[in-house]
Amino acid sequence: MYTLLLRYGGKAAPGFPAAVMVDPAVDTSKVKVFGPGVEGQGALWAIGLAVFREATTSFTVDARPLTRRGGGHVAAEVRNPSGALTDCQITDNATGIYNVDYTPFENGVHSVRVLYDDTPVPKSPFQVAVTEGCDPGRVVATGPGLQRALTGKPNHFNIVTRGAGVGGLGITVEGPSESKMACKDNKDGSCSVEYVPLTPGLYDVNITYGGEHIPGERRVTEMERTWSFFNPPVTFRVHLTTFNV
């Protein structure tokens, strides 16, 4: 709503000042924005949607009511509590769906503005609280090396810590023999792990983050190229390396 003033000879013209409603150039009322990067505040912390400092978070912009081909329509701005701006990366999926990633580096409430063709979308700017800490429950480990292993050959799996906060990543491989192990930081919130068991038998692969176990302990059996899952006692601890991801 704008107020329009019109004066002639220093006096207001009849009918002025007048209230004028100005509609946006684009109707963004049906654009949807969702994800931890805009929802991680208030009661949502209780269900695991807190945004952690120095951990990449993301949100999705669904602009399909306005475009099905994508394009440079969506803009985003993340303002820190100090007033500085945090870089954000927008991925155009060329379908009307956009993904936005950013990594906050300050504690406190961040203001996230989302625009479509320079017009704010509903609820923008979003107020997102950022806190210190980590959540091991968000760490995910996947890969064939957690399902079966072969002696004398490299076995691989990946660990994704993106969005889990800042914590030390610990990996232990326990079994009948020492396993040679290497971990590569992929610089994207994930790491690739390779280990080589030397003797057939049961191997227990434990993964911790911030000193706590992540969901889903892994026990791998290698015996002449066959495998299965068991839950017997661990034989002994053979290797422990801590990485910061």
PDB file of C-alpha atoms in Angstrom:
ATOM      1  CA  MET A   1       0.000   0.000   0.000  1.00  0.00           C
ATOM      2  CA  TYR A   2       1.383   3.410  -1.039  1.00  0.00           C
ATOM      3  CA  THR A   3       0.187   6.925  -0.253  1.00  0.00           C
ATOM      4  CA  LEU A   4       0.038   9.261  -3.242  1.00  0.00           C
ATOM      5  CA  LEU A   5       0.333  13.033  -2.623  1.00  0.00           C
ATOM      6  CA  LEU A   6      -0.559  15.658  -5.207  1.00  0.00           C
ATOM      7  CA  ARG A   7      -0.126  19.371  -4.480  1.00  0.00           C
ATOM      8  CA  TYR A   8      -0.743  22.464  -6.542  1.00  0.00           C
ATOM      9  CA  GLY A   9       0.423  25.818  -5.300  1.00  0.00           C
ATOM     10  CA  GLY A  10       1.496  24.196  -2.063  1.00  0.00           C
ATOM     11  CA  LYS A  11      -1.980  22.858  -1.368  1.00  0.00           C
ATOM     12  CA  ALA A  12      -3.255  19.284  -1.643  1.00  0.00           C
ATOM     13  CA  ALA A  13      -5.398  18.636  -4.716  1.00  0.00           C
ATOM     14  CA  PRO A  14      -8.952  17.366  -4.129  1.00  0.00           C
ATOM     15  CA  GLY A  15      -9.006  13.661  -3.322  1.00  0.00           C
ATOM     16  CA  PHE A  16      -5.397  13.589  -2.127  1.00  0.00           C
ATOM     17  CA  PRO A  17      -3.581  12.081  -0.333  1.00  0.00           C
ATOM     18  CA  ALA A  18      -4.857   8.809  -1.813  1.00  0.00           C
ATOM     19  CA  ALA A  19      -4.039   5.209  -0.890  1.00  0.00           C
ATOM     20  CA  VAL A  20      -2.847   3.120  -3.840  1.00  0.00           C
ATOM     21  CA  MET A  21      -2.421  -0.662  -3.785  1.00  0.00           C
ATOM     22  CA  VAL A  22       0.514  -1.774  -5.934  1.00  0.00           C
ATOM     23  CA  ASP A  23       0.499  -5.422  -7.007  1.00  0.00           C
ATOM     24  CA  PRO A  24       3.802  -7.284  -7.560  1.00  0.00           C
ATOM     25  CA  ALA A  25       4.936  -7.841 -11.124  1.00  0.00           C
ATOM     26  CA  VAL A  26       4.830 -11.608 -10.489  1.00  0.00           C
ATOM     27  CA  ASP A  27       2.339 -13.543  -8.377  1.00  0.00           C
ATOM     28  CA  THR A  28       4.589 -15.716  -6.200  1.00  0.00           C
ATOM     29  CA  SER A  29       1.830 -16.863  -3.860  1.00  0.00           C
ATOM     30  CA  LYS A  30       2.052 -20.473  -5.093  1.00  0.00           C
ATOM     31  CA  VAL A  31       5.840 -20.773  -4.869  1.00  0.00           C
ATOM     32  CA  LYS A  32       6.842 -23.159  -2.062  1.00  0.00           C
ATOM     33  CA  VAL A  33      10.088 -23.006  -0.080  1.00  0.00           C
ATOM     34  CA  PHE A  34      10.989 -25.812   2.315  1.00  0.00           C
ATOM     35  CA  GLY A  35      13.908 -27.634   3.884  1.00  0.00           C
ATOM     36  CA  PRO A  36      16.158 -27.367   6.950  1.00  0.00           C
ATOM     37  CA  GLY A  37      17.875 -24.250   5.582  1.00  0.00           C
ATOM     38  CA  VAL A  38      14.671 -22.243   6.099  1.00  0.00           C
ATOM     39  CA  GLU A  39      12.916 -24.325   8.757  1.00  0.00           C
ATOM     40  CA  GLY A  40      15.646 -24.957  11.324  1.00  0.00           C
ATOM     41  CA  GLN A  41      14.274 -22.833  14.114  1.00  0.00           C
ATOM     42  CA  GLY A  42      11.862 -22.879  17.026  1.00  0.00           C
ATOM     43  CA  ALA A  43      10.060 -26.124  17.834  1.00  0.00           C
ATOM     44  CA  LEU A  44      11.578 -27.783  14.763  1.00  0.00           C
ATOM     45  CA  TRP A  45      14.833 -28.240  16.690  1.00  0.00           C
ATOM     46  CA  ALA A  46      13.071 -30.937  18.693  1.00  0.00           C
ATOM     47  CA  ILE A  47      12.600 -33.085  15.573  1.00  0.00           C
ATOM     48  CA  GLY A  48      16.156 -32.771  14.320  1.00  0.00           C
ATOM     49  CA  LEU A  49      15.988 -29.753  12.022  1.00  0.00           C
ATOM     50  CA  ALA A  50      18.440 -27.488  13.844  1.00  0.00           C
ATOM     51  CA  VAL A  51      20.989 -25.757  11.607  1.00  0.00           C
ATOM     52  CA  PHE A  52      24.562 -26.070  12.863  1.00  0.00           C
ATOM     53  CA  ARG A  53      27.372 -23.574  12.458  1.00  0.00           C
ATOM     54  CA  GLU A  54      29.976 -24.500   9.828  1.00  0.00           C
ATOM     55  CA  ALA A  55      27.716 -27.247   8.471  1.00  0.00           C
ATOM     56  CA  THR A  56      26.228 -26.938   5.000  1.00  0.00           C
ATOM     57  CA  THR A  57      22.450 -26.773   5.008  1.00  0.00           C
ATOM     58  CA  SER A  58      19.984 -26.562   2.147  1.00  0.00           C
ATOM     59  CA  PHE A  59      16.447 -25.782   1.100  1.00  0.00           C
ATOM     60  CA  THR A  60      14.280 -26.264  -1.968  1.00  0.00           C
ATOM     61  CA  VAL A  61      12.342 -23.713  -3.995  1.00  0.00           C
ATOM     62  CA  ASP A  62       9.400 -25.207  -5.889  1.00  0.00           C
ATOM     63  CA  ALA A  63       8.520 -22.647  -8.558  1.00  0.00           C
ATOM     64  CA  ARG A  64       6.718 -25.031 -10.906  1.00  0.00           C
ATOM     65  CA  PRO A  65       3.492 -23.001 -10.777  1.00  0.00           C
ATOM     66  CA  LEU A  66       5.462 -20.274 -12.601  1.00  0.00           C
ATOM     67  CA  THR A  67       8.005 -22.184 -14.682  1.00  0.00           C
ATOM     68  CA  ARG A  68       8.600 -25.742 -15.815  1.00  0.00           C
ATOM     69  CA  ARG A  69      11.889 -25.008 -17.555  1.00  0.00           C
ATOM     70  CA  GLY A  70      13.859 -23.274 -14.845  1.00  0.00           C
ATOM     71  CA  GLY A  71      16.029 -20.286 -15.701  1.00  0.00           C
ATOM     72  CA  GLY A  72      17.542 -17.464 -13.703  1.00  0.00           C
ATOM     73  CA  HIS A  73      14.357 -16.543 -11.870  1.00  0.00           C
ATOM     74  CA  VAL A  74      15.296 -17.456  -8.303  1.00  0.00           C
ATOM     75  CA  ALA A  75      17.619 -15.412  -6.097  1.00  0.00           C
ATOM     76  CA  ALA A  76      18.561 -15.977  -2.463  1.00  0.00           C
ATOM     77  CA  GLU A  77      20.353 -13.916   0.173  1.00  0.00           C
ATOM     78  CA  VAL A  78      21.535 -15.117   3.586  1.00  0.00           C
ATOM     79  CA  ARG A  79      22.334 -12.348   6.078  1.00  0.00           C
ATOM     80  CA  ASN A  80      24.282 -13.195   9.240  1.00  0.00           C
ATOM     81  CA  PRO A  81      23.534 -11.786  12.714  1.00  0.00           C
ATOM     82  CA  SER A  82      26.539  -9.461  12.240  1.00  0.00           C
ATOM     83  CA  GLY A  83      24.969  -8.040   9.082  1.00  0.00           C
ATOM     84  CA  ALA A  84      27.406  -9.666   6.661  1.00  0.00           C
ATOM     85  CA  LEU A  85      26.224 -11.923   3.857  1.00  0.00           C
ATOM     86  CA  THR A  86      26.846 -15.656   3.575  1.00  0.00           C
ATOM     87  CA  ASP A  87      27.461 -17.081   0.124  1.00  0.00           C
ATOM     88  CA  CYS A  88      24.769 -19.392  -1.170  1.00  0.00           C
ATOM     89  CA  GLN A  89      24.732 -21.652  -4.205  1.00  0.00           C
ATOM     90  CA  ILE A  90      21.605 -22.065  -6.310  1.00  0.00           C
ATOM     91  CA  THR A  91      21.213 -25.171  -8.454  1.00  0.00           C
ATOM     92  CA  ASP A  92      18.702 -24.903 -11.290  1.00  0.00           C
ATOM     93  CA  ASN A  93      17.288 -28.353 -12.072  1.00  0.00           C
ATOM     94  CA  ALA A  94      15.635 -26.990 -15.250  1.00  0.00           C
ATOM     95  CA  THR A  95      12.258 -28.270 -14.022  1.00  0.00           C
ATOM     96  CA  GLY A  96      11.074 -25.365 -11.893  1.00  0.00           C
ATOM     97  CA  ILE A  97      12.743 -26.918  -8.841  1.00  0.00           C
ATOM     98  CA  TYR A  98      15.749 -25.084  -7.393  1.00  0.00           C
ATOM     99  CA  ASN A  99      18.103 -26.263  -4.644  1.00  0.00           C
ATOM    100  CA  VAL A 100      19.916 -23.721  -2.476  1.00  0.00           C
ATOM    101  CA  ASP A 101      22.930 -24.556  -0.275  1.00  0.00           C
ATOM    102  CA  TYR A 102      24.728 -22.347   2.212  1.00  0.00           C
ATOM    103  CA  THR A 103      27.131 -22.754   5.132  1.00  0.00           C
ATOM    104  CA  PRO A 104      26.558 -20.426   8.114  1.00  0.00           C
ATOM    105  CA  PHE A 105      29.657 -19.371  10.061  1.00  0.00           C
ATOM    106  CA  GLU A 106      28.008 -17.458  12.918  1.00  0.00           C
ATOM    107  CA  ASN A 107      25.756 -18.467  15.796  1.00  0.00           C
ATOM    108  CA  GLY A 108      22.394 -16.731  16.043  1.00  0.00           C
ATOM    109  CA  VAL A 109      19.436 -15.889  13.835  1.00  0.00           C
ATOM    110  CA  HIS A 110      20.086 -15.602  10.098  1.00  0.00           C
ATOM    111  CA  SER A 111      17.705 -13.874   7.686  1.00  0.00           C
ATOM    112  CA  VAL A 112      17.129 -15.807   4.455  1.00  0.00           C
ATOM    113  CA  ARG A 113      15.497 -13.866   1.612  1.00  0.00           C
ATOM    114  CA  VAL A 114      14.131 -15.769  -1.370  1.00  0.00           C
ATOM    115  CA  LEU A 115      12.975 -13.930  -4.496  1.00  0.00           C
ATOM    116  CA  TYR A 116      11.394 -14.932  -7.766  1.00  0.00           C
ATOM    117  CA  ASP A 117      12.014 -12.348 -10.487  1.00  0.00           C
ATOM    118  CA  ASP A 118      12.881  -9.839  -7.721  1.00  0.00           C
ATOM    119  CA  THR A 119       9.564 -10.494  -5.942  1.00  0.00           C
ATOM    120  CA  PRO A 120       9.631 -12.038  -2.435  1.00  0.00           C
ATOM    121  CA  VAL A 121       8.101 -15.497  -2.112  1.00  0.00           C
ATOM    122  CA  PRO A 122       5.639 -16.236   0.728  1.00  0.00           C
ATOM    123  CA  LYS A 123       7.157 -16.021   4.252  1.00  0.00           C
ATOM    124  CA  SER A 124      10.388 -14.467   2.969  1.00  0.00           C
ATOM    125  CA  PRO A 125      12.588 -13.443   4.726  1.00  0.00           C
ATOM    126  CA  PHE A 126      12.844 -16.634   6.777  1.00  0.00           C
ATOM    127  CA  GLN A 127      14.374 -16.415  10.252  1.00  0.00           C
ATOM    128  CA  VAL A 128      16.770 -19.331  10.778  1.00  0.00           C
ATOM    129  CA  ALA A 129      18.520 -19.943  14.099  1.00  0.00           C
ATOM    130  CA  VAL A 130      22.046 -21.362  13.852  1.00  0.00           C
ATOM    131  CA  THR A 131      23.635 -23.088  16.829  1.00  0.00           C
ATOM    132  CA  GLU A 132      26.869 -24.791  17.839  1.00  0.00           C
ATOM    133  CA  GLY A 133      27.030 -28.588  17.960  1.00  0.00           C
ATOM    134  CA  CYS A 134      26.646 -31.742  15.916  1.00  0.00           C
ATOM    135  CA  ASP A 135      24.100 -34.506  15.407  1.00  0.00           C
ATOM    136  CA  PRO A 136      25.548 -38.004  14.777  1.00  0.00           C
ATOM    137  CA  GLY A 137      22.069 -39.122  13.736  1.00  0.00           C
ATOM    138  CA  ARG A 138      22.464 -37.178  10.493  1.00  0.00           C
ATOM    139  CA  VAL A 139      25.648 -38.970   9.462  1.00  0.00           C
ATOM    140  CA  VAL A 140      25.079 -41.611   6.778  1.00  0.00           C
ATOM    141  CA  ALA A 141      27.438 -44.428   5.806  1.00  0.00           C
ATOM    142  CA  THR A 142      26.832 -46.406   2.618  1.00  0.00           C
ATOM    143  CA  GLY A 143      28.746 -48.548   0.183  1.00  0.00           C
ATOM    144  CA  PRO A 144      29.643 -52.129  -0.743  1.00  0.00           C
ATOM    145  CA  GLY A 145      32.416 -52.261   1.870  1.00  0.00           C
ATOM    146  CA  LEU A 146      29.739 -52.262   4.565  1.00  0.00           C
ATOM    147  CA  GLN A 147      27.935 -55.185   2.975  1.00  0.00           C
ATOM    148  CA  ARG A 148      30.744 -57.557   2.110  1.00  0.00           C
ATOM    149  CA  ALA A 149      34.522 -57.605   2.037  1.00  0.00           C
ATOM    150  CA  LEU A 150      37.233 -59.570   0.247  1.00  0.00           C
ATOM    151  CA  THR A 151      40.629 -60.349   1.731  1.00  0.00           C
ATOM    152  CA  GLY A 152      43.661 -58.771   0.132  1.00  0.00           C
ATOM    153  CA  LYS A 153      41.571 -56.328  -1.900  1.00  0.00           C
ATOM    154  CA  PRO A 154      40.396 -52.744  -1.277  1.00  0.00           C
ATOM    155  CA  ASN A 155      36.842 -52.482   0.039  1.00  0.00           C
ATOM    156  CA  HIS A 156      35.105 -49.117  -0.107  1.00  0.00           C
ATOM    157  CA  PHE A 157      32.339 -47.167   1.594  1.00  0.00           C
ATOM    158  CA  ASN A 158      31.367 -43.503   1.931  1.00  0.00           C
ATOM    159  CA  ILE A 159      30.449 -41.391   4.947  1.00  0.00           C
ATOM    160  CA  VAL A 160      28.369 -38.227   4.522  1.00  0.00           C
ATOM    161  CA  THR A 161      28.527 -35.710   7.393  1.00  0.00           C
ATOM    162  CA  ARG A 162      26.974 -32.794   5.502  1.00  0.00           C
ATOM    163  CA  GLY A 163      24.541 -30.911   7.739  1.00  0.00           C
ATOM    164  CA  ALA A 164      25.567 -32.840  10.856  1.00  0.00           C
ATOM    165  CA  GLY A 165      27.611 -30.037  12.413  1.00  0.00           C
ATOM    166  CA  VAL A 166      31.278 -29.985  13.367  1.00  0.00           C
ATOM    167  CA  GLY A 167      32.584 -33.116  15.069  1.00  0.00           C
ATOM    168  CA  GLY A 168      35.433 -35.598  14.980  1.00  0.00           C
ATOM    169  CA  LEU A 169      34.852 -38.600  12.717  1.00  0.00           C
ATOM    170  CA  GLY A 170      36.112 -41.859  14.211  1.00  0.00           C
ATOM    171  CA  ILE A 171      36.383 -45.161  12.338  1.00  0.00           C
ATOM    172  CA  THR A 172      37.358 -48.509  13.850  1.00  0.00           C
ATOM    173  CA  VAL A 173      37.821 -51.792  11.991  1.00  0.00           C
ATOM    174  CA  GLU A 174      37.942 -54.784  14.334  1.00  0.00           C
ATOM    175  CA  GLY A 175      38.516 -58.388  13.387  1.00  0.00           C
ATOM    176  CA  PRO A 176      40.845 -61.388  13.155  1.00  0.00           C
ATOM    177  CA  SER A 177      43.643 -59.339  11.604  1.00  0.00           C
ATOM    178  CA  GLU A 178      44.732 -55.770  11.130  1.00  0.00           C
ATOM    179  CA  SER A 179      43.087 -53.986   8.199  1.00  0.00           C
ATOM    180  CA  LYS A 180      44.947 -51.362   6.240  1.00  0.00           C
ATOM    181  CA  MET A 181      42.674 -48.331   6.055  1.00  0.00           C
ATOM    182  CA  ALA A 182      42.694 -44.921   4.370  1.00  0.00           C
ATOM    183  CA  CYS A 183      40.176 -42.065   4.496  1.00  0.00           C
ATOM    184  CA  LYS A 184      39.934 -39.317   1.879  1.00  0.00           C
ATOM    185  CA  ASP A 185      38.190 -36.008   2.605  1.00  0.00           C
ATOM    186  CA  ASN A 186      36.122 -35.142  -0.486  1.00  0.00           C
ATOM    187  CA  LYS A 187      35.816 -31.473   0.587  1.00  0.00           C
ATOM    188  CA  ASP A 188      32.042 -31.585   0.148  1.00  0.00           C
ATOM    189  CA  GLY A 189      30.924 -32.836   3.555  1.00  0.00           C
ATOM    190  CA  SER A 190      31.739 -36.451   2.762  1.00  0.00           C
ATOM    191  CA  CYS A 191      34.700 -38.796   2.836  1.00  0.00           C
ATOM    192  CA  SER A 192      35.647 -42.017   1.073  1.00  0.00           C
ATOM    193  CA  VAL A 193      37.014 -44.901   3.136  1.00  0.00           C
ATOM    194  CA  GLU A 194      39.074 -47.831   1.869  1.00  0.00           C
ATOM    195  CA  TYR A 195      40.203 -50.813   3.927  1.00  0.00           C
ATOM    196  CA  VAL A 196      41.976 -54.093   3.124  1.00  0.00           C
ATOM    197  CA  PRO A 197      41.378 -57.073   5.471  1.00  0.00           C
ATOM    198  CA  LEU A 198      44.113 -59.704   5.421  1.00  0.00           C
ATOM    199  CA  THR A 199      42.398 -62.688   7.054  1.00  0.00           C
ATOM    200  CA  PRO A 200      38.910 -64.182   6.496  1.00  0.00           C
ATOM    201  CA  GLY A 201      36.442 -63.823   9.350  1.00  0.00           C
ATOM    202  CA  LEU A 202      34.154 -61.384  11.093  1.00  0.00           C
ATOM    203  CA  TYR A 203      35.019 -57.666  10.938  1.00  0.00           C
ATOM    204  CA  ASP A 204      33.214 -55.017  12.938  1.00  0.00           C
ATOM    205  CA  VAL A 205      33.206 -51.532  11.362  1.00  0.00           C
ATOM    206  CA  ASN A 206      32.253 -48.871  13.917  1.00  0.00           C
ATOM    207  CA  ILE A 207      31.728 -45.217  13.016  1.00  0.00           C
ATOM    208  CA  THR A 208      31.402 -42.370  15.513  1.00  0.00           C
ATOM    209  CA  TYR A 209      30.832 -38.648  15.079  1.00  0.00           C
ATOM    210  CA  GLY A 210      31.460 -36.204  17.883  1.00  0.00           C
ATOM    211  CA  GLY A 211      32.288 -39.194  20.082  1.00  0.00           C
ATOM    212  CA  GLU A 212      28.914 -40.895  19.558  1.00  0.00           C
ATOM    213  CA  HIS A 213      27.970 -43.809  17.326  1.00  0.00           C
ATOM    214  CA  ILE A 214      26.079 -43.057  14.150  1.00  0.00           C
ATOM    215  CA  PRO A 215      22.910 -45.069  13.398  1.00  0.00           C
ATOM    216  CA  GLY A 216      23.369 -48.588  12.066  1.00  0.00           C
ATOM    217  CA  GLU A 217      26.446 -50.440  13.280  1.00  0.00           C
ATOM    218  CA  ARG A 218      28.081 -52.532  10.560  1.00  0.00           C
ATOM    219  CA  ARG A 219      29.460 -56.066  10.937  1.00  0.00           C
ATOM    220  CA  VAL A 220      30.938 -57.609   7.823  1.00  0.00           C
ATOM    221  CA  THR A 221      31.946 -61.247   7.232  1.00  0.00           C
ATOM    222  CA  GLU A 222      34.525 -62.185   4.603  1.00  0.00           C
ATOM    223  CA  MET A 223      34.992 -65.869   3.835  1.00  0.00           C
ATOM    224  CA  GLU A 224      36.023 -66.959   0.366  1.00  0.00           C
ATOM    225  CA  ARG A 225      33.984 -64.240  -1.320  1.00  0.00           C
ATOM    226  CA  THR A 226      30.828 -64.909   0.693  1.00  0.00           C
ATOM    227  CA  TRP A 227      29.278 -62.575   3.242  1.00  0.00           C
ATOM    228  CA  SER A 228      26.530 -62.151   5.779  1.00  0.00           C
ATOM    229  CA  PHE A 229      25.691 -60.091   8.879  1.00  0.00           C
ATOM    230  CA  PHE A 230      26.275 -61.388  12.402  1.00  0.00           C
ATOM    231  CA  ASN A 231      26.265 -59.957  15.900  1.00  0.00           C
ATOM    232  CA  PRO A 232      28.894 -61.928  17.882  1.00  0.00           C
ATOM    233  CA  PRO A 233      31.279 -60.245  20.327  1.00  0.00           C
ATOM    234  CA  VAL A 234      34.017 -58.141  18.815  1.00  0.00           C
ATOM    235  CA  THR A 235      37.374 -59.931  18.626  1.00  0.00           C
ATOM    236  CA  PHE A 236      39.630 -56.947  19.265  1.00  0.00           C
ATOM    237  CA  ARG A 237      40.192 -53.376  18.248  1.00  0.00           C
ATOM    238  CA  VAL A 238      42.778 -53.064  15.512  1.00  0.00           C
ATOM    239  CA  HIS A 239      42.654 -49.527  14.189  1.00  0.00           C
ATOM    240  CA  LEU A 240      41.276 -46.129  15.183  1.00  0.00           C
ATOM    241  CA  THR A 241      41.720 -42.948  13.218  1.00  0.00           C
ATOM    242  CA  THR A 242      39.973 -39.635  13.846  1.00  0.00           C
ATOM    243  CA  PHE A 243      39.294 -37.222  11.019  1.00  0.00           C
ATOM    244  CA  ASN A 244      37.766 -33.748  11.081  1.00  0.00           C
ATOM    245  CA  VAL A 245      35.258 -33.339   8.242  1.00  0.00           C
TER     246      VAL A 245
END
